Short mmCIF file of C-alpha atoms in Angstrom, two decimals:
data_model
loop_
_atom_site.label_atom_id
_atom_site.label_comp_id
_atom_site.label_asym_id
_atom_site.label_seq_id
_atom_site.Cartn_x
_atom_site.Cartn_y
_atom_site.Cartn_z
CA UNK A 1 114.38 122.78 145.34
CA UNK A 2 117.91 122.02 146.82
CA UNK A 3 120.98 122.78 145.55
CA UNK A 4 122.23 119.51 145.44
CA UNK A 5 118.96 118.64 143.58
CA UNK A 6 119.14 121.29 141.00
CA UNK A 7 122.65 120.20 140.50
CA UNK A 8 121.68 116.57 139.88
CA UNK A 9 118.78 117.43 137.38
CA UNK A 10 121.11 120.07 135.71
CA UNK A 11 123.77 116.86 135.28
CA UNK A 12 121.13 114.33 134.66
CA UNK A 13 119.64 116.66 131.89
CA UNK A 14 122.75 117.70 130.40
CA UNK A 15 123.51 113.70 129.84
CA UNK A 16 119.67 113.20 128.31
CA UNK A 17 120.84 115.87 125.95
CA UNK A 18 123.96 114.19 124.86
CA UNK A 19 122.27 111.01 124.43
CA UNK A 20 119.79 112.70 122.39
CA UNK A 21 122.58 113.78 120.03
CA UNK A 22 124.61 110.04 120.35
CA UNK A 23 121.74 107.96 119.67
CA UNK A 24 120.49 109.37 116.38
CA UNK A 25 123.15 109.26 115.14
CA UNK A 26 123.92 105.49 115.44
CA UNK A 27 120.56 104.57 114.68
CA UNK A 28 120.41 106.46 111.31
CA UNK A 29 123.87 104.64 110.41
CA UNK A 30 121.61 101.59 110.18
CA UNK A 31 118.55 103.45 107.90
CA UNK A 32 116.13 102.70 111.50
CA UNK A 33 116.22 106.07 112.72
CA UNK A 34 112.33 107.02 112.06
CA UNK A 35 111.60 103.37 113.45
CA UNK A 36 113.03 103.40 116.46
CA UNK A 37 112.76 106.82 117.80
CA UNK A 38 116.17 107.16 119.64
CA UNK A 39 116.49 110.89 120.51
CA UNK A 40 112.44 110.01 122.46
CA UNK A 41 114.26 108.12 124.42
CA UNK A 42 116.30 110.43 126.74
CA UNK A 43 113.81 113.01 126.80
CA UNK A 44 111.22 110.75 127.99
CA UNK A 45 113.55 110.01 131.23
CA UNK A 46 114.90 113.15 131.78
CA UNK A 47 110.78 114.23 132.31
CA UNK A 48 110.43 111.34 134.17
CA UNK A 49 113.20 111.26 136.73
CA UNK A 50 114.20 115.31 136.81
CA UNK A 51 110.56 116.66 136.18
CA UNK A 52 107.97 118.86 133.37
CA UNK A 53 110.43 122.15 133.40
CA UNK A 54 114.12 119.81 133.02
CA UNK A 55 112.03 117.60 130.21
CA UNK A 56 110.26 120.57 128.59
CA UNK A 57 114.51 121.76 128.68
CA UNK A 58 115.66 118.64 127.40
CA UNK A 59 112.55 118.51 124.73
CA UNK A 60 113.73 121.93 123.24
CA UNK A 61 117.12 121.88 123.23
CA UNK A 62 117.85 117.67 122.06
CA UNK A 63 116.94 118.29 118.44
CA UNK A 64 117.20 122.04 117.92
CA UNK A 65 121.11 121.11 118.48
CA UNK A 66 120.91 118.58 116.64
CA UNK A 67 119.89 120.11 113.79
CA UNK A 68 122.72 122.99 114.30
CA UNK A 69 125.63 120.07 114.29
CA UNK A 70 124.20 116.93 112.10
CA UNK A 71 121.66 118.24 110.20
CA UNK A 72 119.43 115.63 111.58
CA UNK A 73 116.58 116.80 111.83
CA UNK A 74 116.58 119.58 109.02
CA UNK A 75 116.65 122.97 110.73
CA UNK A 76 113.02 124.02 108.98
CA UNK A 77 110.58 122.66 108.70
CA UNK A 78 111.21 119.82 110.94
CA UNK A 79 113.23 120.99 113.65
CA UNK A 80 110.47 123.50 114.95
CA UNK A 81 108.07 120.87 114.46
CA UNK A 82 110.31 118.22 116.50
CA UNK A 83 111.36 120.61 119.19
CA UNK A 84 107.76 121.11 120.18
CA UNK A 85 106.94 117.17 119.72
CA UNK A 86 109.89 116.46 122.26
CA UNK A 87 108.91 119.51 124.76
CA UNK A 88 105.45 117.90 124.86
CA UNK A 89 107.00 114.44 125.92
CA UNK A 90 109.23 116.09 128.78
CA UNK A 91 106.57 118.12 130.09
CA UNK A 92 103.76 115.80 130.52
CA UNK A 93 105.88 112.90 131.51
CA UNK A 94 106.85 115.22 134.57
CA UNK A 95 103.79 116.23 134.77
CA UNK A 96 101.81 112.83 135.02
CA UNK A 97 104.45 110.94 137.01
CA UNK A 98 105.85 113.21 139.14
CA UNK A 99 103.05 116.21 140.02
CA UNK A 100 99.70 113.61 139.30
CA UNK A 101 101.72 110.78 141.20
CA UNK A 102 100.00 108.29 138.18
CA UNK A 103 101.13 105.14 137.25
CA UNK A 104 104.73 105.22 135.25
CA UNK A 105 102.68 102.98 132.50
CA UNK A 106 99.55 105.66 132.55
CA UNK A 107 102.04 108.52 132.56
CA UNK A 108 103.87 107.41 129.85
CA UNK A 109 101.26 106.28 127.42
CA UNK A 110 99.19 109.72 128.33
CA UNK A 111 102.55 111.55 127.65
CA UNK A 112 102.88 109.62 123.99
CA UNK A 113 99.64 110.43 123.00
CA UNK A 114 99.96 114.02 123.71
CA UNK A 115 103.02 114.36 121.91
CA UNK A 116 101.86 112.67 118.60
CA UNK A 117 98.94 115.47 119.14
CA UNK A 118 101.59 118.10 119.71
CA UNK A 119 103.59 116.44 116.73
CA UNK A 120 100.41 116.21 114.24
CA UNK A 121 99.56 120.16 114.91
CA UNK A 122 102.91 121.56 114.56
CA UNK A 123 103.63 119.76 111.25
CA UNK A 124 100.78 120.57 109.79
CA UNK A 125 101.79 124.29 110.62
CA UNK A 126 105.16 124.12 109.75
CA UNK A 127 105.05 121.98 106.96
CA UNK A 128 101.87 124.28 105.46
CA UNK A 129 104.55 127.22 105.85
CA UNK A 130 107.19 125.69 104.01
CA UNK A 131 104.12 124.55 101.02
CA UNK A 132 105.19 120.92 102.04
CA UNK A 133 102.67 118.17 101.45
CA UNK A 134 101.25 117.00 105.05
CA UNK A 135 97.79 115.41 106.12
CA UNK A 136 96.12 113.32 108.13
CA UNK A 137 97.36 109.80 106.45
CA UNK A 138 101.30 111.12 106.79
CA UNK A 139 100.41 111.93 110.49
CA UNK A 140 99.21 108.17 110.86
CA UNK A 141 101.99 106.92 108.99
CA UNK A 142 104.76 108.56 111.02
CA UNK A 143 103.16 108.80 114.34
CA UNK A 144 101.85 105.35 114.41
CA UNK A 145 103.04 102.99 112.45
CA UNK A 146 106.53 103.48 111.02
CA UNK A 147 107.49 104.30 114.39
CA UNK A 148 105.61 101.10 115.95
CA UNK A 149 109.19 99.62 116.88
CA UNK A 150 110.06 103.01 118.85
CA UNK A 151 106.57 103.15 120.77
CA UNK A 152 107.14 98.97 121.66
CA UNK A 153 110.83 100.13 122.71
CA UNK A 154 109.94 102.62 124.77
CA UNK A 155 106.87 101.20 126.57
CA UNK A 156 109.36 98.39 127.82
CA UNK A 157 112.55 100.12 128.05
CA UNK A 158 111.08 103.53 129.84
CA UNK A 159 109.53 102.24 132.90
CA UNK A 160 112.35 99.68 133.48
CA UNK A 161 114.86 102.32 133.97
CA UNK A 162 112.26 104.81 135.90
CA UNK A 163 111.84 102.64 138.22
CA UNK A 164 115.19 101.28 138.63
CA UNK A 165 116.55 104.61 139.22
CA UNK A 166 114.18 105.64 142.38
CA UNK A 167 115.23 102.26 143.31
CA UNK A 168 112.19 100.24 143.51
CA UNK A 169 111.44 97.55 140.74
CA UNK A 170 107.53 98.32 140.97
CA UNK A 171 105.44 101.32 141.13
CA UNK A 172 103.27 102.78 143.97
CA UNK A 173 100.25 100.58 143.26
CA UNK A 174 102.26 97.15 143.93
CA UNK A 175 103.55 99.16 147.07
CA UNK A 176 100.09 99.84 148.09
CA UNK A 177 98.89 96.18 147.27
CA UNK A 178 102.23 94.62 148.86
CA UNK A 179 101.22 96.31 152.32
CA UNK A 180 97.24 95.59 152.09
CA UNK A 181 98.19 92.33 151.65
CA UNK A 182 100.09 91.78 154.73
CA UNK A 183 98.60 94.41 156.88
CA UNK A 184 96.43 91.54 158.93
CA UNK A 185 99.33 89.44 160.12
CA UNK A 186 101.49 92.62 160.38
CA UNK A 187 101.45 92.50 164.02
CA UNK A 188 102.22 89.22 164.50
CA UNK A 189 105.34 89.39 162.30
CA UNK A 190 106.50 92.38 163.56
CA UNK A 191 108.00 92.78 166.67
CA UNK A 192 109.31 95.50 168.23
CA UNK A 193 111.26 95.51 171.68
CA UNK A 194 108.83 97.70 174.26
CA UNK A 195 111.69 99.50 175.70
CA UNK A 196 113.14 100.99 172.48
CA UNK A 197 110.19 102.15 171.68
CA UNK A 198 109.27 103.92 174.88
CA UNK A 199 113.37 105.20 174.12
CA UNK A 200 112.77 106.65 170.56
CA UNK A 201 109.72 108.27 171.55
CA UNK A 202 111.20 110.23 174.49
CA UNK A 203 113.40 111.20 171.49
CA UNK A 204 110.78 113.04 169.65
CA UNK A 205 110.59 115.55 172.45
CA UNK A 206 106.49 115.89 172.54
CA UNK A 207 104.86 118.31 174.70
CA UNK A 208 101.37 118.50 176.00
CA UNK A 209 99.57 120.17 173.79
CA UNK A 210 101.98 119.83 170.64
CA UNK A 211 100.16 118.43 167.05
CA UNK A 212 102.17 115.03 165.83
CA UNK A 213 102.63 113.77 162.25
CA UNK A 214 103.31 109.93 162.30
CA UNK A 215 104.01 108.99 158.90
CA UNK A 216 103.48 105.47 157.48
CA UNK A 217 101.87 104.64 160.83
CA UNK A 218 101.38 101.56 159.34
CA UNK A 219 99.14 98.91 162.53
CA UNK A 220 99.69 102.85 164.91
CA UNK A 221 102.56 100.70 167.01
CA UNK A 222 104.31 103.63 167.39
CA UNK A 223 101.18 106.14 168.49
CA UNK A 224 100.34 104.44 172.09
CA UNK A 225 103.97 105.51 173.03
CA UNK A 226 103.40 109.08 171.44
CA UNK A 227 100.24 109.84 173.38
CA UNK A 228 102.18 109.64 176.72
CA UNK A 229 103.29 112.86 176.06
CA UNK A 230 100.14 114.60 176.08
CA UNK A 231 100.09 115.89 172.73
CA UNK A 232 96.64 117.71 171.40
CA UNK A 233 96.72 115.47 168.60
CA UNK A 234 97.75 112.63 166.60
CA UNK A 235 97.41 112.26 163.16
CA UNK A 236 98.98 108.77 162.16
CA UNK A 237 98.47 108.81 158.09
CA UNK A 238 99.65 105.62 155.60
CA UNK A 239 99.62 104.68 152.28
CA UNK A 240 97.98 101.54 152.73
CA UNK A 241 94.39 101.21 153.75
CA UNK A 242 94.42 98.23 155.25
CA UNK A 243 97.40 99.02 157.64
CA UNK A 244 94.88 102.46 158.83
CA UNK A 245 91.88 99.59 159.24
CA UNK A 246 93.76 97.32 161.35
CA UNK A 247 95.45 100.71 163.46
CA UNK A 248 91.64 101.85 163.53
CA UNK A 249 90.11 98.74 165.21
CA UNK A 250 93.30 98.84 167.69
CA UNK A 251 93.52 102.25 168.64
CA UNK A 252 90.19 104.83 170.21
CA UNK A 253 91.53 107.73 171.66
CA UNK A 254 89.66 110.67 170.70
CA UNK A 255 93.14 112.72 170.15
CA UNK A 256 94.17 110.13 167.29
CA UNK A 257 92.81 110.85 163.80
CA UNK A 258 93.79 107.91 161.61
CA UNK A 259 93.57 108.79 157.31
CA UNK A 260 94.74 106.19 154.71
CA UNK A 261 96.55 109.17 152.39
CA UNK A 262 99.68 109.43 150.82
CA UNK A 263 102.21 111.57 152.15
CA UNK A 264 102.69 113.92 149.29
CA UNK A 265 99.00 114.29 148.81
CA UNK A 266 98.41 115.09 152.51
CA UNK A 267 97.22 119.19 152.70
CA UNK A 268 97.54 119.69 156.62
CA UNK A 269 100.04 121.78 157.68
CA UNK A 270 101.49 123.33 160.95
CA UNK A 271 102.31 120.31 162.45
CA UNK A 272 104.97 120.86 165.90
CA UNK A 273 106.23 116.91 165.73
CA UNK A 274 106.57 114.48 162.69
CA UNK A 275 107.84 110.65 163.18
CA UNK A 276 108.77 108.21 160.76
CA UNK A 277 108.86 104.55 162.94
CA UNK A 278 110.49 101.93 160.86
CA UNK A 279 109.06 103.09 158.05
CA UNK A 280 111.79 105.07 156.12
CA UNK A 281 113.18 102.66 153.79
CA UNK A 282 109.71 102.66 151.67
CA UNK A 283 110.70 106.25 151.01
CA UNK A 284 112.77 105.84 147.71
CA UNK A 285 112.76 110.17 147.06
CA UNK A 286 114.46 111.31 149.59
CA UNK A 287 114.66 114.96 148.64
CA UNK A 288 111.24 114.80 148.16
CA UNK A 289 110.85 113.67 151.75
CA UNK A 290 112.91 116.47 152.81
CA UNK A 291 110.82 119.61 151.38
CA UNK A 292 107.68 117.90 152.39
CA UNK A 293 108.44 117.62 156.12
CA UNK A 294 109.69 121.19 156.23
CA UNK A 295 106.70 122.36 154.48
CA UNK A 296 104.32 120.26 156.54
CA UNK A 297 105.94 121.09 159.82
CA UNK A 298 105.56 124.77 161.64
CA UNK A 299 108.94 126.76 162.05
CA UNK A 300 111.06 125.22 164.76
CA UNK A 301 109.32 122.27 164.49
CA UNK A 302 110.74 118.69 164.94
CA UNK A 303 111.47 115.05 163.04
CA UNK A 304 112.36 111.95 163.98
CA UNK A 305 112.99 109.01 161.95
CA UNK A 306 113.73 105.97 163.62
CA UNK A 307 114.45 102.13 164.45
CA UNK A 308 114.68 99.96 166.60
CA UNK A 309 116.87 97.78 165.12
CA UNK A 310 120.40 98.32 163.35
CA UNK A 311 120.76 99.67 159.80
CA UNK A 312 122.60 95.61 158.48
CA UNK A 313 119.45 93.75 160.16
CA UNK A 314 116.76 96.24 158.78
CA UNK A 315 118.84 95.69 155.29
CA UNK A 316 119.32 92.00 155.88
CA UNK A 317 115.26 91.41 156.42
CA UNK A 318 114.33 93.74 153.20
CA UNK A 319 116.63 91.72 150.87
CA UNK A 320 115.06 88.84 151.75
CA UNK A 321 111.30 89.70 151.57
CA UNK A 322 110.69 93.63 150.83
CA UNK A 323 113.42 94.56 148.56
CA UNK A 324 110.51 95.13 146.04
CA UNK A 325 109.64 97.82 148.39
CA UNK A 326 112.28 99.24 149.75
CA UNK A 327 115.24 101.17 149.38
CA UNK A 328 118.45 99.51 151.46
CA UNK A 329 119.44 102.32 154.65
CA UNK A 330 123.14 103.89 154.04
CA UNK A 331 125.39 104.94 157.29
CA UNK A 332 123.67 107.43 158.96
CA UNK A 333 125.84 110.75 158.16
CA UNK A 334 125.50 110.01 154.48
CA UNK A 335 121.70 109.51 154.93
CA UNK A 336 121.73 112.67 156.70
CA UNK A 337 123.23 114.71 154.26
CA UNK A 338 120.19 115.59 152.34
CA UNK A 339 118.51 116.76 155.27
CA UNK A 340 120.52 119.48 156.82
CA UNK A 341 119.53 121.63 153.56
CA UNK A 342 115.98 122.33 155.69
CA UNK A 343 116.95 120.89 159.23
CA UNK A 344 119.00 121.49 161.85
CA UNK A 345 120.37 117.68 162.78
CA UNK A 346 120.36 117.09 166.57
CA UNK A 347 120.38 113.31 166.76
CA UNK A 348 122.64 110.95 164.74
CA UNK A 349 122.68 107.14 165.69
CA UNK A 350 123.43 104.11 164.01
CA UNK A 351 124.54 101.63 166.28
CA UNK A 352 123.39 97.97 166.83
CA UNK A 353 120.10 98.92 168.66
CA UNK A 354 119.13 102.26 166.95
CA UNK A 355 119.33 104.04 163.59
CA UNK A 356 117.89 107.43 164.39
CA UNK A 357 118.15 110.70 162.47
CA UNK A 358 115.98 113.96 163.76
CA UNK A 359 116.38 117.64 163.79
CA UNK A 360 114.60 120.69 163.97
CA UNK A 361 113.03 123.02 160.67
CA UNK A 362 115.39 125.83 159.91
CA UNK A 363 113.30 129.15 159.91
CA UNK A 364 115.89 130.72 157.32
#
């Protein structure tokens, strides 16, 4: 993980935690407190957006400190009891949506569940050790229905602001569906000018013999220019399977290998060259982008990201019909920032032909 990461999470967290103290607080001014669930509600995100370890964090520390300076909830037997509840909802939020890539719905209704299990346990055990009355019918109660306003809260509220932060209203199956969709007339929409191609690839600095990552090969426009070089093999990979049966029918050279996978999910390593052709915007994580080149790529080995265009028209056409997919390209030193963590940055452009970034995997 990158410093600048660790950084944000540690900030992001820290907030979740203050909100977890703020919230309560308000919400019990107005008798709804057990209704509505407010301190859920930061610890949720923070698992969401930061990870399991920041939410399991978050989870702990929200209402043991809130205990210690409100009294809300009691420090025993509820606190313990709550502390675990909330370290179960930061953990397997991470742990669904960010590790198991599922859906943000599906993450967080699998994370609910195994909270109010968590919950339901570690009452009965804390409230048995303090001779408090607790069964099945109070678990029900308090789990389930008293807090139905909380559950309907979060299950609209939660997924609105997890997506809105990795800047894409819509999760990675409407991604998937939005490119299957348009994958047949995909070459006939998109054009790309011949000679800035043949430019960008020169870029990439193949040699015979060398292993090549295109990522989000999308129709495999970019891999005719890439096998000029020589290279021993091509492995052109996309999240949408449609795009890899349309670049399937198109393309037959027995160095290309052609696999409808996501990027995060793919295993191969050792890879000399990886590409990104006019594909980069659909990337809304860049950090995560970042440590999975450099661990996908050998040491000393190379990435390009490119287009052929300039970063206002690439912008201009994604607000009109992709901003559902897409995350709008910032000036190219400020998109580079993140990268020179794990790179070495050779190429910078972003002028009204090009918008290139590439660099070579530090070994350090």
């Amino acid at each position: 993980m990158t410093r600048i990461k660790t950084t944000k999470h540690l900030v992001f967290t820290a907030l979740c935690i203050a909100l977890g103290l703020l919230l309560p607080s308000v919400f019990h001014m107005f008798g709804t407190g057990t209704q509505f669930l407010p301190m859920h509600l930061p610890v949720l995100l923070c698992g969401f957006l930061c990870g399991g370890p920041w939410g399991t964090v978050c989870g702990l520390l929200t209402p043991l400190l809130s205990s210690l300076l409100t009294q809300m909830p009691p420090l025993f037997p509820t606190a313990p009891a709550m502390m675990l509840e909330l370290c179960a909802y930061g953990a397997l939020t991470g742990i669904f949506y960010r590790k198991l890539r599922l859906n943000v719905y599906v993450s967080l209704l699998l994370a609910m569940i195994g909270g109010r299990i968590v919950s339901g346990l570690a009452n009965a055990l804390f409230m048995g050790l303090a001779n408090a009355p607790y069964g099945f019918q109070m678990f029900l109660t308090a789990s389930f229905v008293t807090a139905l306003p909380g559950i309907l809260i979060q299950i609209i509220v939660i997924p609105l602001l997890v997506l809105e932060q990795k800047g894409l209203p819509m999760d990675t199956q409407y991604i998937r569906a939005f490119f299957d969709q348009r994958a047949a007339r995909w070459d006939e929409t998109c054009h790309h000018d011949p000679n800035r191609i043949s430019a960008i690839a020169a870029l990439a600095q193949v040699h015979p013999g060398d292993r090549v990552l295109d990522i989000a090969c999308g129709t495999g426009v970019f891999i005719p220019q890439l096998l000029r070089y020589e290279p021993a093999s091509v492995l052109g990979i996309d999240f949408s399977a449609e795009m890899i049966r349309y670049a399937k029918e198109k393309l037959s050279d027995s160095r290309v290998r052609l696999e409808a996978v996501d990027l995060f999910d793919l295993k191969e390593t050792g890879f000399d060259i990886a590409t990104i052709y006019s594909a980069y915007p659909h990337f809304p994580d860049k950090e995560a982008l970042v440590e999975t080149l450099f661990s996908l790529l050998r040491p000393g080995g190379r990435f390009l990201i490119a287009h052929s265009e300039s970063r206002h028209t690439i912008n201009s056409r994604h607000h009109q019909g992709a901003q559902a997919v897409s995350v709008p390209l910032r000036p190219v030193r400020e998109e580079a920032a993140v990268w020179e963590s794990r790179f070495t940055l050779d190429i910078l452009a972003d002028t009204e032909s090009f918008y290139l970034i590439s660099g070579t995997r530090k070994d350090g």
